Short mmCIF file of C-alpha atoms and ligand atoms in Angstrom, two decimals:
data_model
loop_
_atom_site.label_atom_id
_atom_site.label_comp_id
_atom_site.label_asym_id
_atom_site.label_seq_id
_atom_site.Cartn_x
_atom_site.Cartn_y
_atom_site.Cartn_z
CA MET A 20 137.77 82.47 88.88
CA PRO A 21 135.10 82.33 91.60
CA LEU A 22 136.20 82.15 95.22
CA ASP A 23 137.21 78.64 96.24
CA PHE A 24 135.35 77.82 99.47
CA VAL A 25 137.86 75.37 100.93
CA LEU A 26 136.18 72.38 102.54
CA PRO A 27 137.02 71.61 106.20
CA GLU A 28 139.88 69.27 106.93
CA SER A 29 137.91 67.58 109.68
CA PRO A 30 134.19 67.99 109.01
CA VAL A 31 131.81 67.32 111.88
CA TYR A 32 128.78 65.28 111.03
CA SER A 33 125.62 64.87 113.06
CA SER A 34 124.28 61.34 113.27
CA PRO A 35 121.53 60.27 110.84
CA THR A 36 119.26 59.88 113.89
CA ASP A 37 119.81 63.49 114.98
CA ILE A 38 119.20 64.75 111.45
CA ARG A 39 116.06 62.64 111.12
CA ARG A 40 114.74 64.08 114.38
CA VAL A 41 115.10 67.62 112.99
CA HIS A 42 113.56 66.62 109.65
CA GLU A 43 110.48 65.17 111.32
CA ASN A 44 109.36 68.56 112.56
CA PRO A 45 111.71 71.29 111.34
CA GLY A 46 109.56 74.37 111.95
CA PHE A 47 111.27 77.45 110.50
CA GLY A 48 114.86 78.57 111.14
CA GLN A 49 115.30 76.74 114.43
CA ALA A 50 117.90 74.08 113.66
CA PHE A 51 121.06 74.53 111.63
CA THR A 52 123.32 72.23 109.66
CA ASP A 53 126.82 71.15 110.67
CA HIS A 54 128.73 73.76 108.68
CA MET A 55 128.75 77.37 107.51
CA ALA A 56 130.62 79.14 104.72
CA LEU A 57 132.66 82.24 105.50
CA ALA A 58 134.67 84.79 103.55
CA THR A 59 136.26 88.11 104.45
CA TRP A 60 136.46 91.36 102.50
CA THR A 61 138.95 94.07 103.30
CA SER A 62 139.33 97.33 101.45
CA ASP A 63 142.94 96.53 100.54
CA GLN A 64 142.59 92.82 99.64
CA GLY A 65 139.00 92.43 98.41
CA TRP A 66 137.35 89.03 99.03
CA HIS A 67 139.60 86.31 100.47
CA GLY A 68 139.78 83.52 103.04
CA ALA A 69 136.76 81.67 101.64
CA ALA A 70 136.19 78.41 103.49
CA VAL A 71 133.58 76.09 104.93
CA HIS A 72 133.86 75.72 108.72
CA PRO A 73 131.99 73.76 111.38
CA TYR A 74 128.85 75.72 112.34
CA GLY A 75 129.34 77.76 115.48
CA PRO A 76 129.43 81.18 117.12
CA LEU A 77 131.42 83.89 115.37
CA PRO A 78 133.93 85.83 117.46
CA ILE A 79 132.92 89.45 117.05
CA ASP A 80 134.53 92.59 118.43
CA PRO A 81 132.00 94.59 120.50
CA ALA A 82 132.94 97.63 118.41
CA ALA A 83 132.12 95.87 115.11
CA SER A 84 130.18 98.49 113.20
CA ALA A 85 127.27 96.22 112.18
CA LEU A 86 126.33 96.00 115.87
CA HIS A 87 126.07 99.78 116.06
CA TYR A 88 125.04 101.06 112.66
CA ALA A 89 123.32 97.99 111.13
CA GLN A 90 125.43 97.87 107.98
CA GLU A 91 124.13 94.41 107.05
CA VAL A 92 122.29 92.66 104.19
CA PHE A 93 120.94 89.14 103.73
CA GLU A 94 119.19 86.77 101.34
CA GLY A 95 116.86 83.79 101.62
CA LEU A 96 116.59 80.88 99.19
CA LYS A 97 115.94 77.17 99.42
CA ALA A 98 117.44 73.85 98.33
CA TYR A 99 114.84 71.23 97.35
CA ARG A 100 115.31 67.45 97.25
CA HIS A 101 113.69 65.77 94.25
CA VAL A 102 112.38 62.19 94.34
CA ASP A 103 115.54 60.86 92.65
CA GLY A 104 117.61 62.27 95.54
CA SER A 105 119.12 65.18 93.58
CA VAL A 106 119.16 68.66 95.19
CA TRP A 107 118.18 71.86 93.37
CA SER A 108 117.90 75.57 94.04
CA PHE A 109 115.31 77.92 92.57
CA ARG A 110 116.50 80.99 90.63
CA PRO A 111 119.63 81.46 92.79
CA GLU A 112 120.99 83.98 90.28
CA ALA A 113 118.06 86.26 91.14
CA ASN A 114 119.03 86.12 94.82
CA ALA A 115 122.69 86.73 93.92
CA LEU A 116 121.71 89.81 91.92
CA ARG A 117 119.49 91.18 94.68
CA PHE A 118 122.24 90.49 97.25
CA ALA A 119 124.60 92.64 95.19
CA GLN A 120 121.98 95.38 94.82
CA SER A 121 121.26 95.33 98.56
CA ALA A 122 124.99 95.46 99.31
CA ARG A 123 125.40 98.50 97.05
CA ARG A 124 122.57 100.33 98.85
CA LEU A 125 124.15 99.63 102.24
CA ALA A 126 127.62 100.66 101.01
CA LEU A 127 128.87 97.10 101.42
CA PRO A 128 131.12 95.33 98.89
CA GLU A 129 129.36 93.25 96.26
CA LEU A 130 129.86 89.50 96.18
CA SER A 131 129.77 88.35 92.55
CA GLY A 132 127.13 85.91 91.31
CA PRO A 133 129.73 83.12 90.80
CA ASP A 134 131.13 83.68 94.32
CA PHE A 135 127.60 83.59 95.79
CA MET A 136 126.92 80.32 93.92
CA ALA A 137 130.29 78.86 94.96
CA SER A 138 129.41 79.34 98.64
CA ILE A 139 126.03 77.66 98.18
CA THR A 140 127.39 74.73 96.20
CA ALA A 141 130.16 74.12 98.74
CA LEU A 142 127.91 74.26 101.81
CA VAL A 143 125.11 72.16 100.33
CA GLU A 144 127.63 69.58 99.17
CA VAL A 145 129.11 69.18 102.66
CA ASP A 146 125.74 69.28 104.41
CA GLN A 147 123.67 67.45 101.79
CA ALA A 148 122.36 64.95 104.35
CA TRP A 149 120.51 67.89 105.91
CA VAL A 150 118.36 68.55 102.82
CA PRO A 151 115.02 67.02 103.83
CA SER A 152 112.74 65.14 101.49
CA GLY A 153 108.98 65.27 101.64
CA ALA A 154 106.22 67.72 100.98
CA GLU A 155 106.92 71.35 101.84
CA LYS A 156 110.30 70.58 103.41
CA SER A 157 113.51 72.12 102.17
CA LEU A 158 116.86 73.47 103.29
CA TYR A 159 116.58 77.23 103.80
CA LEU A 160 119.80 79.00 102.86
CA ARG A 161 120.61 82.27 104.54
CA PRO A 162 123.54 84.20 103.02
CA PHE A 163 124.38 87.43 104.87
CA MET A 164 127.10 90.04 105.01
CA PHE A 165 127.94 92.51 107.76
CA ALA A 166 130.36 95.29 108.64
CA ASN A 167 132.95 93.70 110.89
CA GLU A 168 135.42 96.48 111.54
CA PRO A 169 135.93 97.59 115.14
CA TYR A 170 135.40 101.29 114.55
CA LEU A 171 132.76 103.65 115.88
CA GLY A 172 133.12 106.39 113.28
CA ILE A 173 130.27 106.44 110.80
CA ARG A 174 131.54 105.40 107.38
CA PRO A 175 131.40 102.20 105.31
CA ALA A 176 133.46 99.51 107.06
CA HIS A 177 136.83 98.45 105.70
CA THR A 178 136.34 94.89 106.91
CA VAL A 179 133.27 92.84 106.06
CA THR A 180 132.27 89.26 106.81
CA TYR A 181 130.21 87.11 104.44
CA CYS A 182 128.55 84.07 105.97
CA LEU A 183 126.16 81.40 104.69
CA ILE A 184 124.18 79.22 107.09
CA ALA A 185 121.52 76.63 106.34
CA SER A 186 118.45 75.43 108.19
CA PRO A 187 116.06 72.57 107.41
CA VAL A 188 112.57 74.07 107.29
CA GLY A 189 108.93 73.18 106.91
CA SER A 190 106.17 75.73 106.70
CA TYR A 191 106.99 79.34 107.72
CA PHE A 192 103.65 79.77 109.49
CA PRO A 193 103.16 77.40 112.42
CA SER A 194 99.61 76.71 111.17
CA GLY A 195 100.96 75.46 107.79
CA VAL A 196 99.12 76.49 104.63
CA ARG A 197 95.98 77.58 106.46
CA PRO A 198 94.69 81.05 105.52
CA VAL A 199 96.18 83.82 107.67
CA ASP A 200 94.74 87.03 109.09
CA ILE A 201 96.55 90.27 108.34
CA TRP A 202 96.75 93.43 110.44
CA VAL A 203 96.92 96.74 108.55
CA THR A 204 99.01 99.17 110.53
CA SER A 205 98.04 102.82 110.37
CA GLU A 206 100.74 103.88 112.79
CA TYR A 207 104.01 102.47 111.49
CA SER A 208 105.88 102.69 108.16
CA ARG A 209 108.31 100.18 106.78
CA ALA A 210 110.15 102.26 104.19
CA ALA A 211 110.20 105.74 102.70
CA PRO A 212 111.27 106.99 99.25
CA GLY A 213 115.03 107.15 99.00
CA GLY A 214 115.38 104.77 101.96
CA THR A 215 116.30 101.10 102.05
CA GLY A 216 112.90 99.51 101.36
CA ALA A 217 114.04 97.80 98.15
CA ALA A 218 117.14 96.36 99.84
CA LYS A 219 117.08 93.19 101.90
CA CYS A 220 118.72 94.57 105.01
CA GLY A 221 118.17 93.66 108.62
CA GLY A 222 117.14 97.21 109.49
CA ASN A 223 113.93 96.92 107.44
CA TYR A 224 112.91 93.89 109.43
CA ALA A 225 113.84 95.51 112.75
CA ALA A 226 111.61 98.44 111.75
CA SER A 227 108.71 96.05 111.14
CA LEU A 228 108.83 94.27 114.48
CA LEU A 229 106.72 96.62 116.58
CA ALA A 230 104.03 96.65 113.90
CA GLN A 231 104.31 92.86 113.71
CA GLN A 232 103.80 92.74 117.47
CA GLU A 233 100.72 94.96 117.07
CA ALA A 234 99.46 92.42 114.50
CA ALA A 235 99.99 89.57 116.96
CA ASP A 236 98.10 91.54 119.62
CA HIS A 237 95.15 91.53 117.19
CA ASP A 238 95.50 87.76 116.54
CA CYS A 239 97.00 88.38 113.11
CA SER A 240 100.03 86.55 111.69
CA GLN A 241 101.46 89.34 109.57
CA VAL A 242 101.30 93.10 109.24
CA LEU A 243 100.47 94.97 106.02
CA PHE A 244 102.30 98.27 105.44
CA ILE A 245 100.99 101.17 103.41
CA ASP A 246 103.21 103.82 101.85
CA ALA A 247 104.92 106.33 104.13
CA VAL A 248 104.08 109.48 102.13
CA GLU A 249 100.38 109.48 101.28
CA ARG A 250 99.50 106.72 103.78
CA LYS A 251 97.26 105.31 101.10
CA TRP A 252 98.95 102.75 98.87
CA VAL A 253 99.37 99.07 99.71
CA GLU A 254 103.05 98.07 99.81
CA GLU A 255 104.00 94.75 101.38
CA LEU A 256 103.78 92.60 104.47
CA GLY A 257 106.40 92.50 107.21
CA GLY A 258 108.41 89.79 105.44
CA MET A 259 106.69 89.00 102.13
CA ASN A 260 104.94 90.46 99.08
CA VAL A 261 101.21 90.53 98.48
CA TYR A 262 98.83 89.73 95.57
CA LEU A 263 95.13 90.17 94.83
CA VAL A 264 92.98 88.18 92.39
CA THR A 265 90.05 89.98 90.77
CA ALA A 266 86.73 88.62 89.54
CA ALA A 267 87.70 90.08 86.14
CA GLY A 268 90.67 87.72 85.90
CA GLU A 269 93.52 89.98 86.95
CA LEU A 270 96.41 89.08 89.19
CA ILE A 271 97.44 92.36 90.81
CA THR A 272 100.50 93.15 92.89
CA PRO A 273 101.74 96.58 94.05
CA GLU A 274 104.20 97.99 91.54
CA LEU A 275 107.84 98.41 92.54
CA THR A 276 108.29 101.96 93.73
CA GLY A 277 111.69 101.70 95.39
CA THR A 278 110.10 101.10 98.79
CA ILE A 279 109.04 97.49 98.08
CA LEU A 280 111.30 94.45 98.06
CA GLU A 281 111.33 92.73 94.66
CA GLY A 282 110.59 89.18 95.76
CA VAL A 283 111.81 86.25 93.66
CA THR A 284 108.50 84.47 94.31
CA ARG A 285 106.65 87.69 93.41
CA SER A 286 108.35 87.90 90.01
CA SER A 287 107.93 84.15 89.34
CA ILE A 288 104.19 84.47 89.96
CA LEU A 289 103.97 87.35 87.47
CA GLN A 290 105.40 84.94 84.89
CA LEU A 291 103.01 82.14 85.88
CA ALA A 292 99.87 84.29 85.57
CA ASP A 293 99.50 83.26 81.92
CA LYS A 294 99.27 79.62 82.90
CA MET A 295 96.26 80.41 85.06
CA ASN A 296 94.67 82.47 82.26
CA LEU A 297 95.11 85.55 84.40
CA ASN A 298 96.26 88.96 83.36
CA PRO A 299 99.29 90.02 85.49
CA VAL A 300 99.11 93.65 86.59
CA GLU A 301 101.67 95.67 88.55
CA ARG A 302 100.13 98.93 89.67
CA ARG A 303 99.58 101.14 92.66
CA ILE A 304 96.58 99.95 94.61
CA SER A 305 95.04 101.88 97.45
CA LEU A 306 93.96 100.39 100.74
CA ALA A 307 90.48 101.89 100.20
CA GLU A 308 90.21 100.05 96.86
CA VAL A 309 91.23 96.80 98.54
CA PHE A 310 88.71 97.14 101.36
CA ASP A 311 85.91 98.15 98.95
CA GLY A 312 86.85 95.47 96.41
CA ILE A 313 86.78 92.71 99.00
CA ALA A 314 83.39 93.90 100.29
CA SER A 315 81.91 94.17 96.76
CA GLY A 316 83.35 90.87 95.51
CA ALA A 317 85.55 92.59 92.88
CA PHE A 318 88.56 91.05 94.67
CA THR A 319 88.06 87.36 95.13
CA GLU A 320 91.36 86.25 96.66
CA MET A 321 94.45 87.66 98.33
CA PHE A 322 97.68 85.92 99.19
CA ALA A 323 101.14 86.49 100.62
CA CYS A 324 104.22 85.23 98.81
CA GLY A 325 107.92 84.85 99.52
CA THR A 326 110.64 82.23 99.68
CA ALA A 327 109.74 81.38 103.26
CA ALA A 328 105.95 81.72 102.88
CA VAL A 329 105.79 80.24 99.31
CA VAL A 330 102.16 81.24 98.58
CA THR A 331 100.01 81.64 101.69
CA PRO A 332 96.29 82.43 101.40
CA ILE A 333 94.94 85.45 103.27
CA ARG A 334 91.63 85.05 105.07
CA SER A 335 91.04 88.53 106.38
CA LEU A 336 92.35 92.07 106.64
CA ARG A 337 91.90 93.95 109.87
CA SER A 338 92.63 97.53 110.81
CA ALA A 339 91.61 99.78 113.67
CA ASP A 340 88.22 100.40 112.03
CA VAL A 341 87.72 97.86 109.20
CA ASP A 342 87.51 94.05 109.20
CA VAL A 343 86.99 92.32 105.85
CA VAL A 344 86.96 88.56 105.27
CA PHE A 345 87.40 86.42 102.15
CA GLU A 346 84.59 83.92 102.59
CA ASN A 347 86.06 81.41 100.13
CA SER A 348 89.65 81.39 101.44
CA PRO A 349 91.82 79.54 100.50
CA GLY A 350 90.90 80.59 96.98
CA GLU A 351 91.24 78.39 93.93
CA VAL A 352 93.75 80.57 92.06
CA THR A 353 95.92 80.93 95.16
CA MET A 354 96.11 77.18 95.62
CA MET A 355 96.72 76.53 91.91
CA LEU A 356 99.63 78.99 91.86
CA ARG A 357 101.00 77.48 95.02
CA GLU A 358 100.86 73.95 93.61
CA HIS A 359 102.36 75.02 90.31
CA LEU A 360 105.30 76.71 91.97
CA LEU A 361 105.93 73.83 94.37
CA ASP A 362 105.65 71.31 91.52
CA VAL A 363 108.42 73.13 89.63
CA GLN A 364 110.57 73.51 92.75
CA TYR A 365 110.27 69.83 93.68
CA GLY A 366 110.78 68.62 90.09
CA ARG A 367 107.24 67.31 89.68
CA ARG A 368 106.56 69.54 86.69
CA GLU A 369 108.63 70.58 83.72
CA ASP A 370 110.93 73.54 84.45
CA GLU A 371 109.80 75.57 81.43
CA TYR A 372 111.57 78.76 82.42
CA GLY A 373 114.91 77.24 83.40
CA TRP A 374 114.42 78.28 87.01
CA LEU A 375 116.20 75.33 88.64
CA SER A 376 119.95 74.87 89.19
CA ARG A 377 121.29 71.53 90.33
CA LEU A 378 123.40 71.68 93.50
CA VAL A 379 124.06 67.99 94.25
C1 COI B 24 112.15 84.99 102.87
O1 COI B 24 111.06 84.69 102.38
O2 COI B 24 113.22 84.43 102.57
C2 COI B 24 112.21 86.08 103.79
O3 COI B 24 113.09 86.84 103.69
C3 COI B 24 111.15 86.20 104.80
C4 COI B 24 111.65 86.21 106.21
C5 COI B 24 111.93 84.85 106.74
C6 COI B 24 112.73 87.18 106.46
#
């Protein structure tokens, strides 16, 4: 039996006017719904105490080990409102699986797929009025888990908190779907072999922030990381995966090496390549090949992808000594893939792969 996330005895509901105000211009991750789901794990009892509570600050002991040693993992997925009013999520079982894999890497307890789904169903049911309708708008779901034992010794915590919060969102980038400029960092690494690069843990994102700041200093919206060993191979952006389109009809993305996060959007796009008459290729690709290929016209398009970013065209790549621009950005393939994915997510196109799960 999955955990039963008990609904609140006295739910608090924002007024339709307040919700509408948020929906008009949601931005990304700024406003949150009225409730959150919580559950506790202890080494002697396992998962228990699952319930939906009014959204609010969590009391946390200053010695809680997540605050000191970053034993934390998270996920990101979205709930989409279709024109008939129903609410759907996109491949939530893939997020549940990755959440369990991330938890294992961080020595946290796994939450089962059914328990993960039970939390999402319960929260979206209570807060369904917060799921926006309209192009590009959705309810971003953020499940996370952290070590919540007041203990400063270094070992896996015996008490862990699972929490799910939800935020109505529009486009991740403030400029919307406009092509973005990317900074290639030569100084910083995101992940090394044997490290946590394939896990979705807060520490990876903390490690990206200084490089992300460097990108912003160069008027770029994201940073591109290369591998930590040879300093040669393209890996991923600060918070999303990356793809290239070739003039020869290939859709190339860096292969999973253990230092790259396996994005749900990334893997969906690999499956959609056929539909665009493109040959999907996962391989190592060097930064030199990318720079040369853009300059020669062998690479015609490049884009970022992720749950938050969906598919975002890339206009240029900049580094300390190279600056290459895609003259035709946003490219045709990028925009076709983007539309195809959004059409499935919003129920405007047949769900051929069984990617959608109904929530409400
Ligand atoms: C996502 O696409 O869900 C991400 O994880 C990117 C970022 C907002 C952390």
